[in-house]
Coordinates of C-alpha atoms in Angstrom, one line a residue:
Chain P
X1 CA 134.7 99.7 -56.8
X2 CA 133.2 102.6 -58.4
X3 CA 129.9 104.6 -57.3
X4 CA 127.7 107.3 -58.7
X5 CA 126.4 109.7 -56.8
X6 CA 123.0 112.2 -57.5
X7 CA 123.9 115.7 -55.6
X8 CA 121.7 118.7 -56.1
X9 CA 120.6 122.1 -53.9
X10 CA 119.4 125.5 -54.5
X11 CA 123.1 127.1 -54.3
X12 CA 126.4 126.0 -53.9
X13 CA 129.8 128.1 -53.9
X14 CA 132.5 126.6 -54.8
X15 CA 135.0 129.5 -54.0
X16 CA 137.9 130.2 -56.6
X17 CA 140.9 130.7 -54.2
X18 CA 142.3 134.0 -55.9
X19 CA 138.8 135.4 -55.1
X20 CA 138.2 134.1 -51.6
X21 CA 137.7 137.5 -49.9
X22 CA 134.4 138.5 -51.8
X23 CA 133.8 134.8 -52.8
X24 CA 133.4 133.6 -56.4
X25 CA 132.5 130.5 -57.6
X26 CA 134.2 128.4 -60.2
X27 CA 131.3 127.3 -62.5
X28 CA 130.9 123.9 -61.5
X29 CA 131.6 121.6 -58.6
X30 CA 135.8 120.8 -57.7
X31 CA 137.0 117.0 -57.3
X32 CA 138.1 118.2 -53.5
X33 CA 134.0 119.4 -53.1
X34 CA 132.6 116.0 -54.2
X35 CA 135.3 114.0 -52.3
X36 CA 134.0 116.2 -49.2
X37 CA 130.3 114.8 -50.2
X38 CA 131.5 111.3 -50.6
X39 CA 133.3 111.6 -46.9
X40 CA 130.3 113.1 -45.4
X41 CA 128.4 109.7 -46.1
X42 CA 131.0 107.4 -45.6
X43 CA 134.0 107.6 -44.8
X44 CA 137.0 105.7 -42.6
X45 CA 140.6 106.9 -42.7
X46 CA 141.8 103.1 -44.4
X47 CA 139.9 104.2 -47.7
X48 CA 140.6 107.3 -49.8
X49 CA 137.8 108.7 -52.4
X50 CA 139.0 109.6 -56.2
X51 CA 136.5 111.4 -58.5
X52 CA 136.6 110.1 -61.8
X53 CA 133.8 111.8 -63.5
X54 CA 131.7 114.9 -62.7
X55 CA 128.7 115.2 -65.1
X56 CA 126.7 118.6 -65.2
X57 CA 123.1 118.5 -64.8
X58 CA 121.6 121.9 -65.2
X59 CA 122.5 125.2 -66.7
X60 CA 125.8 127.1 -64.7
X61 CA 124.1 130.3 -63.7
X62 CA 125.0 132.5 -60.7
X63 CA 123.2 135.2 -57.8
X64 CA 125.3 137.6 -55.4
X65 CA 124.6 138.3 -52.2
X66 CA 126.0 140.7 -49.2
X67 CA 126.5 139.0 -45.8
X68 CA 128.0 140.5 -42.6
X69 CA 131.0 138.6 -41.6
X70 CA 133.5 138.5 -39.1
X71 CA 137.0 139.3 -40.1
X72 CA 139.0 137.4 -37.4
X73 CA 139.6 133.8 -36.1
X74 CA 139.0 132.2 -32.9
X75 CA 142.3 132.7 -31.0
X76 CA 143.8 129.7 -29.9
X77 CA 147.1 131.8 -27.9
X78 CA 144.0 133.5 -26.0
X79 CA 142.1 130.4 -25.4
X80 CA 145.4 128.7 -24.3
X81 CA 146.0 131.8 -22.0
X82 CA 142.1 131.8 -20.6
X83 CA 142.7 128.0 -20.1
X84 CA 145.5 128.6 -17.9
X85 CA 143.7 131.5 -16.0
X86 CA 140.8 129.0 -15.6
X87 CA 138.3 131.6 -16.9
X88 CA 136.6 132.5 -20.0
X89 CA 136.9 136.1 -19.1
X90 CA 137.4 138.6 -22.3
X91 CA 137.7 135.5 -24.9
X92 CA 134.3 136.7 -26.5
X93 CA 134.6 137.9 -29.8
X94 CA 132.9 141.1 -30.6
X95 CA 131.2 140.8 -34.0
X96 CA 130.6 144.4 -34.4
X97 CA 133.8 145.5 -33.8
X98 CA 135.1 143.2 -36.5
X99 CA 132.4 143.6 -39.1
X100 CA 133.7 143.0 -42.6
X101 CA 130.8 143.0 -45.9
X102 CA 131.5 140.4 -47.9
X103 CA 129.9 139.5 -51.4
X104 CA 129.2 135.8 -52.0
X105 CA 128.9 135.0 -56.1
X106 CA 127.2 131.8 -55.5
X107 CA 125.9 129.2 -58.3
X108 CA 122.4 128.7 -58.1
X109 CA 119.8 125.3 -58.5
X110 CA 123.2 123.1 -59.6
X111 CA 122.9 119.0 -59.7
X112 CA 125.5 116.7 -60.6
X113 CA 126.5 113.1 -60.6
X114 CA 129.8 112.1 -59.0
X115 CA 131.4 108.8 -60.5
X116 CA 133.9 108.0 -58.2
X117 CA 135.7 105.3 -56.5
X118 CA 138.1 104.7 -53.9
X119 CA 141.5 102.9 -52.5
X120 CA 142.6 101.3 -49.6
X121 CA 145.1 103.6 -48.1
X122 CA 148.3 102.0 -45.4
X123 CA 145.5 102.6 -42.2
X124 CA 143.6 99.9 -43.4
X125 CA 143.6 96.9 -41.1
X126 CA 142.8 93.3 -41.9
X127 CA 139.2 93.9 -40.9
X128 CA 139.6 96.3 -44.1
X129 CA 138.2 95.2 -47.5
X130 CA 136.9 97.1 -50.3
X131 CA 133.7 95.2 -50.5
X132 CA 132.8 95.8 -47.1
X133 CA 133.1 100.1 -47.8
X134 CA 131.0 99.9 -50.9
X135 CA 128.3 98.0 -49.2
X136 CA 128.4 101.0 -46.4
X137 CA 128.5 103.7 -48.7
X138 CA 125.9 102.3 -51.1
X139 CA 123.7 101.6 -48.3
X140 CA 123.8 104.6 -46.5
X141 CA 123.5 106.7 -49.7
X142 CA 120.3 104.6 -50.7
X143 CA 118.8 105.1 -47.3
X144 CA 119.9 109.4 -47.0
X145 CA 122.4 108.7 -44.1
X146 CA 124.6 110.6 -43.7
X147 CA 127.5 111.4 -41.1
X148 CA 127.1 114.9 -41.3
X149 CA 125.1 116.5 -43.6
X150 CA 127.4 117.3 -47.3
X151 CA 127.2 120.5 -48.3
X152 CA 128.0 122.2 -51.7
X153 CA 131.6 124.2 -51.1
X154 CA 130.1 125.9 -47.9
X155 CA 127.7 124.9 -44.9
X156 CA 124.5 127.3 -45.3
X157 CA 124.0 125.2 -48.9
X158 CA 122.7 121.8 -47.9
X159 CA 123.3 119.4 -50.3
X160 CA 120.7 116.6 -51.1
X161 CA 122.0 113.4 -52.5
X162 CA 121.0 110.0 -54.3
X163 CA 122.8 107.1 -54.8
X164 CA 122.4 106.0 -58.7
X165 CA 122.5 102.1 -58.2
X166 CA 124.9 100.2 -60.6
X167 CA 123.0 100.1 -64.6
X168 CA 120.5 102.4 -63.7
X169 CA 120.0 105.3 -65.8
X170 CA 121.7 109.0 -64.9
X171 CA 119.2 111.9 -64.8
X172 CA 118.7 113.9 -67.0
X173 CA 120.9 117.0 -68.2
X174 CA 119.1 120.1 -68.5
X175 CA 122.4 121.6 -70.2
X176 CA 121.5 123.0 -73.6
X177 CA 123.1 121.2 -76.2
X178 CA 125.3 124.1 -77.2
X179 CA 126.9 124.6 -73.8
X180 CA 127.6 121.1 -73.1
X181 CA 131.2 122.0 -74.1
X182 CA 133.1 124.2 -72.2
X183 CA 136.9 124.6 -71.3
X184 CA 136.7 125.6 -67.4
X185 CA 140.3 126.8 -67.4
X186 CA 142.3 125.6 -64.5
X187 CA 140.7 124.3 -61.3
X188 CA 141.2 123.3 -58.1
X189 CA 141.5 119.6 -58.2
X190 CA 142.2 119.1 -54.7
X191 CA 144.8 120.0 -51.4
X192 CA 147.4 117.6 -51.2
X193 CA 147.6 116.9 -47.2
X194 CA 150.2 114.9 -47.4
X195 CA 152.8 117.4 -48.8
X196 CA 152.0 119.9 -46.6
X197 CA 148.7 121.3 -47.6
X198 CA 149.7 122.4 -51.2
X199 CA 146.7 123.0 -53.7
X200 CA 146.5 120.8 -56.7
X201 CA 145.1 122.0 -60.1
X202 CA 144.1 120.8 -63.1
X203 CA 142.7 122.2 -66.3
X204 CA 139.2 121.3 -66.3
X205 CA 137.3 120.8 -70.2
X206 CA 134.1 119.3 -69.9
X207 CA 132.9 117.2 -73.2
X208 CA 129.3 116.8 -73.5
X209 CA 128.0 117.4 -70.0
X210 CA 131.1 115.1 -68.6
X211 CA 134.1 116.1 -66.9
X212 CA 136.7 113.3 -67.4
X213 CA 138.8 114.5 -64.1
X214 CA 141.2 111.6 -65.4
X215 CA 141.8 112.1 -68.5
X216 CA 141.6 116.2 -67.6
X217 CA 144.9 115.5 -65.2
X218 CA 146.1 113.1 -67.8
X219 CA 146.4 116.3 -70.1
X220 CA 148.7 117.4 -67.6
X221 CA 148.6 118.9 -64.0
X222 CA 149.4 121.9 -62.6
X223 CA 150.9 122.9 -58.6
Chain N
X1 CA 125.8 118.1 -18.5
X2 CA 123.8 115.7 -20.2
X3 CA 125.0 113.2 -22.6
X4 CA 125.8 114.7 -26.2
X5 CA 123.3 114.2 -29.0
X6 CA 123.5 110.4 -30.5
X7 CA 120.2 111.5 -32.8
X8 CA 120.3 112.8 -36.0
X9 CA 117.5 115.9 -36.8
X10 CA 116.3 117.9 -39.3
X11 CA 114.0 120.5 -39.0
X12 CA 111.4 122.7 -40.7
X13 CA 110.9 126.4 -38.9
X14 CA 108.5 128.9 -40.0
X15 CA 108.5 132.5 -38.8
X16 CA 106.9 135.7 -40.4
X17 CA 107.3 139.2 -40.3
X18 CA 104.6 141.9 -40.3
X19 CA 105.6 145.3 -41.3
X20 CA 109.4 144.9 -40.8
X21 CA 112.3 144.3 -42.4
X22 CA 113.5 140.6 -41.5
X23 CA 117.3 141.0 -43.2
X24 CA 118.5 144.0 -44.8
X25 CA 120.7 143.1 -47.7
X26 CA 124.0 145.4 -47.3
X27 CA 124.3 145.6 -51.1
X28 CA 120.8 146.8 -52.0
X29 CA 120.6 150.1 -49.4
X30 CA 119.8 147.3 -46.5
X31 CA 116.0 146.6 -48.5
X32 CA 115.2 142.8 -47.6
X33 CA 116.7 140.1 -48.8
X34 CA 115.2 139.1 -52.6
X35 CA 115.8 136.4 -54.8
X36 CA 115.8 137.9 -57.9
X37 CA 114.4 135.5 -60.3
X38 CA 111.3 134.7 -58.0
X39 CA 110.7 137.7 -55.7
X40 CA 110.6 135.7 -52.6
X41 CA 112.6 136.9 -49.8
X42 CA 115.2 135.6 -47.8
X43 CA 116.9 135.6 -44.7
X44 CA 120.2 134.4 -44.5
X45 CA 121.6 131.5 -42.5
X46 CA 124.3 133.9 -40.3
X47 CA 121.0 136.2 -39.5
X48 CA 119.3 133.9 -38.0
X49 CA 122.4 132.1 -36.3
X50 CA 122.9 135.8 -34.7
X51 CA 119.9 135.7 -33.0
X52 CA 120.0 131.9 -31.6
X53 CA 122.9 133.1 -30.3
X54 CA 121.8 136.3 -28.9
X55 CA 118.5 133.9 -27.4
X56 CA 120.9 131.3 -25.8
X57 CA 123.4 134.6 -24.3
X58 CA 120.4 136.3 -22.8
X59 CA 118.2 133.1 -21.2
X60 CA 120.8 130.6 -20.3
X61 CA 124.2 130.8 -18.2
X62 CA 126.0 129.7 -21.4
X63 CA 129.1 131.8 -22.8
X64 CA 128.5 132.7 -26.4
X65 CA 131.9 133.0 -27.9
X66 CA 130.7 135.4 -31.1
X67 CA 128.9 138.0 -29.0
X68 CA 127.1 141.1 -30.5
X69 CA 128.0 144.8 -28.8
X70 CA 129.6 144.9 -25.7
X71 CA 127.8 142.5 -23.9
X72 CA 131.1 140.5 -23.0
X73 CA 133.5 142.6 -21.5
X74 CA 136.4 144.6 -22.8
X75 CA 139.0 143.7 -20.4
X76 CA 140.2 141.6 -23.2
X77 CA 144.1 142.9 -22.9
X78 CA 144.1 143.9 -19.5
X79 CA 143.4 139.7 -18.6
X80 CA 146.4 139.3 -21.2
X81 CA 148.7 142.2 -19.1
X82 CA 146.9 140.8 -15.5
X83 CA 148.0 137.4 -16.1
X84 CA 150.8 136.6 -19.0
X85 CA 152.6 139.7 -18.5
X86 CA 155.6 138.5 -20.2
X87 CA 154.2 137.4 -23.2
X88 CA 155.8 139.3 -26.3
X89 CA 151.8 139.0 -28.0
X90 CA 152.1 138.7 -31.7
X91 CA 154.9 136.7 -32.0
X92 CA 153.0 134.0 -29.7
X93 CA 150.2 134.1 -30.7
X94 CA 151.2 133.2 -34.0
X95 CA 153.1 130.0 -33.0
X96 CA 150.9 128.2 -30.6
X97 CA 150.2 125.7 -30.8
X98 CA 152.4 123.0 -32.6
X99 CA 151.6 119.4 -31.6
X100 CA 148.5 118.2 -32.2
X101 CA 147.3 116.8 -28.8
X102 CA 147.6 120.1 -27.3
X103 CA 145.6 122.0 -30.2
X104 CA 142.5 118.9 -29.5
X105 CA 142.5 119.7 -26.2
X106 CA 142.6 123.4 -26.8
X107 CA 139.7 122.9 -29.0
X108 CA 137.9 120.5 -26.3
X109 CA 137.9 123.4 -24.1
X110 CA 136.8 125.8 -26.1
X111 CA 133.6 123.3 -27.4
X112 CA 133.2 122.8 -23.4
X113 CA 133.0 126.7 -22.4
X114 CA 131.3 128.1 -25.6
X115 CA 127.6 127.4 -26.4
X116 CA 127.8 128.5 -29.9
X117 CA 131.3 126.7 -30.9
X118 CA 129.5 123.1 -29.4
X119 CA 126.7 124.2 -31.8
X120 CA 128.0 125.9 -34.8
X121 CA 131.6 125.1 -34.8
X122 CA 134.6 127.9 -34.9
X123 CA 137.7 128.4 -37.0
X124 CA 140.5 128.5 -34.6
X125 CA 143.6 129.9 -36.1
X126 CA 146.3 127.4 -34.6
X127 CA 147.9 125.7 -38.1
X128 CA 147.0 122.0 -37.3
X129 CA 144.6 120.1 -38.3
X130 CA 142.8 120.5 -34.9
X131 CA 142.3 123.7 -34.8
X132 CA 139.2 123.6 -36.9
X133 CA 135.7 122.9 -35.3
X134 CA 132.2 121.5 -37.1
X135 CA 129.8 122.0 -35.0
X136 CA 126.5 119.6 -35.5
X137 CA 123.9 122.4 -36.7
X138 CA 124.0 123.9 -39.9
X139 CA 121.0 126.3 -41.0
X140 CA 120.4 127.1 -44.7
X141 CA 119.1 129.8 -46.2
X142 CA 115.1 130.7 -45.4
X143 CA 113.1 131.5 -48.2
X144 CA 109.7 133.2 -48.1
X145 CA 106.8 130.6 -49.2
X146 CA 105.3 133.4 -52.3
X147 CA 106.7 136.1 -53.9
X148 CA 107.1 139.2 -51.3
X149 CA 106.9 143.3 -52.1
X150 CA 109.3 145.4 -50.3
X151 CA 107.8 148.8 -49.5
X152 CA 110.3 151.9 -49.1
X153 CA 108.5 153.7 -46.6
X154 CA 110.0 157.2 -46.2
X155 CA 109.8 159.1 -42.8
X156 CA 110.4 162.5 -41.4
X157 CA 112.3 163.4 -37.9
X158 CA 111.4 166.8 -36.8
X159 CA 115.2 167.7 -35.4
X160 CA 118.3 167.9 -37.4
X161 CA 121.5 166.1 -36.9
X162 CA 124.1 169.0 -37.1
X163 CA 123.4 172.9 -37.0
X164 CA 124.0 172.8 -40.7
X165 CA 121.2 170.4 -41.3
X166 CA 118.9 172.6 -38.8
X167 CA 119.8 175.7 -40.8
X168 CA 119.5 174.3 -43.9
X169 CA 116.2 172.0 -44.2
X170 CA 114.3 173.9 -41.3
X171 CA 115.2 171.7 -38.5
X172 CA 113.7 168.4 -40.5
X173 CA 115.4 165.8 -42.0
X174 CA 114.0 162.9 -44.0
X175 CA 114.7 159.0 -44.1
X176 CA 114.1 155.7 -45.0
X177 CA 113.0 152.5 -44.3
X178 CA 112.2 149.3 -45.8
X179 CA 109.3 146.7 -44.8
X180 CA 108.0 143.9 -46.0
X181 CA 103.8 144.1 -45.6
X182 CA 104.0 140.4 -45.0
X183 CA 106.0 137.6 -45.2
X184 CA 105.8 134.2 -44.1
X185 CA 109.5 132.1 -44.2
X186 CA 110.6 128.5 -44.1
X187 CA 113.7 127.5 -43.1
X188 CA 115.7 124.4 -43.1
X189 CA 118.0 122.9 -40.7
X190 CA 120.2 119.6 -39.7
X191 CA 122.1 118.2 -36.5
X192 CA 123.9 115.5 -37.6
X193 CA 124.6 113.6 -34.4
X194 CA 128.2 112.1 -35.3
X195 CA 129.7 115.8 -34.6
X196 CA 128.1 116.4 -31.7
X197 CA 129.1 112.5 -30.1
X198 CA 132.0 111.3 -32.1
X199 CA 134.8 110.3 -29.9
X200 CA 137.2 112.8 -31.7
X201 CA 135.1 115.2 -34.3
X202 CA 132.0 115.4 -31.7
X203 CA 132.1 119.2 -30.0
X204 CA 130.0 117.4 -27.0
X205 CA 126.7 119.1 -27.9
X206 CA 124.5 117.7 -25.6
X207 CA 120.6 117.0 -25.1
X208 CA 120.4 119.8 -22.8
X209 CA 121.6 122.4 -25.7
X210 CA 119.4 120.6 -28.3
X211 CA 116.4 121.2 -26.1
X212 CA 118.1 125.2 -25.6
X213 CA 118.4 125.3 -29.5
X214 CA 114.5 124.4 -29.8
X215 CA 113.8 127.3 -27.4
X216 CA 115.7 129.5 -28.9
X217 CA 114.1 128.9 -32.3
X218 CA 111.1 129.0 -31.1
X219 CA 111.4 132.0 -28.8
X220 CA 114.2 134.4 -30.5
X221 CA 111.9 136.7 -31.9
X222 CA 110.7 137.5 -29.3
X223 CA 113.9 139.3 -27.8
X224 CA 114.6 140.3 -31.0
X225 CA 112.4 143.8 -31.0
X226 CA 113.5 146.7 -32.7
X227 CA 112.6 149.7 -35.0
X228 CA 113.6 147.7 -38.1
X229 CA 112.1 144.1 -37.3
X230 CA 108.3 145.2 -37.2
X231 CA 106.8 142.1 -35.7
X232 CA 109.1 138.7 -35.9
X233 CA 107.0 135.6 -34.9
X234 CA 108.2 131.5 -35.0
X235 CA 105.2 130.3 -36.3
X236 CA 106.1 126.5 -36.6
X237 CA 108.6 124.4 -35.3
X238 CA 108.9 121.0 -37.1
X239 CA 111.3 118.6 -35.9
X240 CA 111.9 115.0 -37.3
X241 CA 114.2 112.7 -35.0
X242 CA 115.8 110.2 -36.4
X243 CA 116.5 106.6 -34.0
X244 CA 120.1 106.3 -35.3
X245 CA 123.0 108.8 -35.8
X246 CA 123.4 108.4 -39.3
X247 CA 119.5 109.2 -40.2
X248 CA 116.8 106.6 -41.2
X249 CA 115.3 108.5 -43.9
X250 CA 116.1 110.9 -46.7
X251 CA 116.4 114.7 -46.1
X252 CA 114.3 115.4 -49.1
X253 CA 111.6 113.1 -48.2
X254 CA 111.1 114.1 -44.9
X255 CA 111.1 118.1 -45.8
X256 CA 108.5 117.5 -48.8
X257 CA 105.9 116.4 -46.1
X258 CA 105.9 119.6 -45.0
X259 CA 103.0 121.4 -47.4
X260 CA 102.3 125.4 -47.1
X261 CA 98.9 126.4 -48.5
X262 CA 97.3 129.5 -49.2
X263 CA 93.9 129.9 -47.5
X264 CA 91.1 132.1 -48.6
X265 CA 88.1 132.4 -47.4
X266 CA 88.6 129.1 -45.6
X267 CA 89.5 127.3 -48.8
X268 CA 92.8 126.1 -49.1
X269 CA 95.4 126.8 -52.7
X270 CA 98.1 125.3 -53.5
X271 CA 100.6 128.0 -53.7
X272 CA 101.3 129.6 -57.0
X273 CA 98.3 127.4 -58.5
X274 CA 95.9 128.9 -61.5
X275 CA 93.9 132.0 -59.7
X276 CA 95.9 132.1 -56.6
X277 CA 97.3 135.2 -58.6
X278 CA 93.8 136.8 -58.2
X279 CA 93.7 136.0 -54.1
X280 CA 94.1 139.6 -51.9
X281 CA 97.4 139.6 -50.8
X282 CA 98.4 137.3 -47.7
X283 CA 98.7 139.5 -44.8
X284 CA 98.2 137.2 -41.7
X285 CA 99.7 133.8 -40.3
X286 CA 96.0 132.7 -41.0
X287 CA 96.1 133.1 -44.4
X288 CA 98.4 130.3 -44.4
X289 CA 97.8 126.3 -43.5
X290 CA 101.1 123.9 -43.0
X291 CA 100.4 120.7 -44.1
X292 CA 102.5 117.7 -42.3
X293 CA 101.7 114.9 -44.2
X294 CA 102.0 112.0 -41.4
X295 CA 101.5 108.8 -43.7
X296 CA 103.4 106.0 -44.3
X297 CA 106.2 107.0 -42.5
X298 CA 109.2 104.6 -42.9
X299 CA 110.1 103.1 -39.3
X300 CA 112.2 105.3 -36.9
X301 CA 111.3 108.8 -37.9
X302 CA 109.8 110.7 -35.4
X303 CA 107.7 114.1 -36.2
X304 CA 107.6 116.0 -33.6
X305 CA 105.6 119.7 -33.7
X306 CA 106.4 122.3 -31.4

């Protein structure tokens, strides 16, 4: 039950943890990213997404930018507190009194194609079949629905998206022929919510415009 | 309040700037915002998320939750003293809240009190899974529709800051400031309908706050004045309603109906075409045309101009 999906957008950040105060990308999309595109078209807690492949479409090139920021979270002891009061009194948050500049390396005009496919998780019910999820997610996908609109690693860079129907041709790599081989280093491959949130990685090589996520994890993973 | 949102949206806005500076980029000595392989300017999405905000603060009862100066009041610890006076702070605050149920409705309450956490969603430091809010509109960044020059424009203030200054430069001190002659952006946006209505992700954003967000594009200029801005104008506001929640059309397809062209002389361009290079400068709205190409529109997509 395997799909290919067409995702491009003017920028995309996929931020690298160790440099997630002034964000930096890794070059090219993470298996967690795509699975958050494939769940933002379809997605029902009996089925779980796996990214096979991630093929590269255009030449990994970045931009920086400065945005103000706020350094703090929403407070859920105060909300808890203002709850009880009954008021929203002094639960505003004061942005400039908790400014904080922070850079954003971002990857500019990316595409790719997700190859993925998924499994039936111990949610599913008897109403539950595989056929019925692909038929959903193909359809949506051919038609742009969507049940929130995917983004590339973080909100403000929309992501467009195409399903590639089953034997039709993938678009077109613009990746020079020289660059179509590149050892990523280790990558996010995804947060294991089962086990408590822990970060997965992997060491990600691409071979001629292909990451093999597979095979990559089959070369051995990382924690 | 009305019902929450069961329509997905995207939209197209267009606002210029005449002689002002629409978003000063912190790392460049606050000049506007460039991309550096075309020229054309941008405003980021949190800029114009600010001023929404500030719209919705200043013309509607609704409690903004991120709130600019010290519009909300600052009686922020003396509440905390008033009414949990034996709460040993950090220490609680930390652990709160464990079970889930009571972090949902914690977050239900927050989405009911807070325009701008229905709409935009808020991180909510609590440790579950709950704690985190989408909200259903999500701005991109706007991008200018040609190539834009940024002016430094220097100025002189005829008093000094300290006596130092006075002694030192005669009483006159110099500064800067950056403007764009003209500019006119396009921005794109989405409400996806599922997280405003869903029985668990939706934040309850409802009809009434879709129609408050459409004002507040429209009119957040407006309230927006300052020495930096020069004059901010929404110029355009293109909607496209979609019958179902999940969309009936592409994203794409519906925002490449929506055409710019340069107009001189009353003859339209297509923008960056041969000679458009030779055109004067754009300096006005009317030296623009938007195209909304209306045509064989695929069955339950509604345009809607405002």
């Amino acid at each position: 039950m395997a799909v290919r999906l067409h995702v491009w957008g003017e920028r995309a950040c996929f931020t690298r943890p160790e440099l997630k105060v002034e964000r930096v990308s890794y070059d090219v999309i993470t298996p967690s990213a795509a699975r958050g595109i494939l769940e933002a078209v379809h997605w029902k807690p009996a089925i779980r997404w796996h990214i096979d492949r991630i093929h590269v479409l255009k030449p990994i090139r970045f931009q920086s930018f400065r945005r103000n920021e706020v350094g703090a979270k929403a407070s859920a002891a105060n909300a808890t507190s203002a709850m009880k009061r009954g008021t929203t009194q002094g639960l505003g948050l004061i942005v400039d009194e908790n400014r904080q500049q922070r850079a954003t390396l971002a990857l500019v005009d990316v595409a790719y194609v997700i190859e993925a496919h998924f499994t039936m998780t111990d949610r599913a019910g008897p109403e539950d079949s595989a056929a019925k999820h692909i038929s959903m997610f193909n359809r949506r996908a051919e038609q742009g629905q969507c049940f929130h609109r995917p983004c590339l690693g973080t909100r403000e860079f929309d992501a467009e998206f195409a399903l590639v129907p089953e034997g039709a041709p993938l678009p077109t790599c613009d990746l020079a022929p020289e660059k179509r081989h590149a050892d990523f280093g280790w990558m996010l491959h995804d947060v294991d919510f089962a086990n408590g949130n822990t970060s997965r990685f992997y060491r990600a090589v691409m071979v001629d415009g292909v990451i093999d996520v597979n095979a990559c994890l089959a070369e051995g993973a990382a924690r | 309040m009305s019902t929450p949102v069961t329509n997905r949206y995207e939209f197209v806005l267009f606002f210029d700037v005449t002689n002002g500076n629409p978003n000063g980029d912190p790392d460049a000595g606050n000049m506007p915002r460039l991309d550096p392989e075309t020229n054309q300017g941008l405003v980021s999405d949190v800029a114009m998320k600010r001023k929404v905000r500030n719209y919705v603060a200043f013309a509607s009862d609704n409690r903004i939750y991120m709130s600019e100066g010290a519009t909300l009041n600052l009686q922020h610890d003396e509440a905390w003293k008033a009414v949990m006076p034996g709460v040993s702070k950090a220490e609680e605050k930390k652990k709160l809240p464990k079970d889930e149920a009571k972090a949902r409705e914690l977050t239900a309450w927050m989405c009911a009190n807070f325009w701008d956490i229905r709409t935009f969603g808020a991180v909510m430091s609590t440790g579950v899974n709950a704690g985190q809010v989408r909200g259903p509109v999500q701005f991109s960044f706007a991008r200018s529709v040609e190539p834009i020059l940024p002016l430094e424009i220097s100025i002189t203030r005829m008093a000094a800051t300290t006596e130092k200054d006075a002694e030192d430069k005669g009483g006159r001190t110099m500064g800067r400031k950056h403007i764009v002659p003209y500019g006119l952006y396009r921005a794109h946006g989405y409400v996806s309908a599922p997280l405003a209505s869903h029985a668990t992700k939706g934040t309850g954003f409802s009809e009434d706050d879709l129609e408050l967000l459409w004002q507040a594009l429209e009119q957040m200029f407006d309230h927006d004045r300052s020495a930096a801005r020069g004059e901010m104008a929404t110029r355009k506001l293109i909607l496209f309603r979609h019958e179902s929640a999940l969309g009936n059309a592409r994203a794409q397809s519906l925002f490449d109906r929506v055409t710019v062209q340069r107009v001189y002389q009353g003859a339209p361009y297509e923008i960056g075409s041969e000679g458009t290079g030779n055109l004067p400068p754009a300096r006005q709205w009317q030296d623009y045309q938007v195209l909304i190409d209306r045509g064989g529109l695929t069955g339950g997509v509604e345009i809607i101009e405002r």
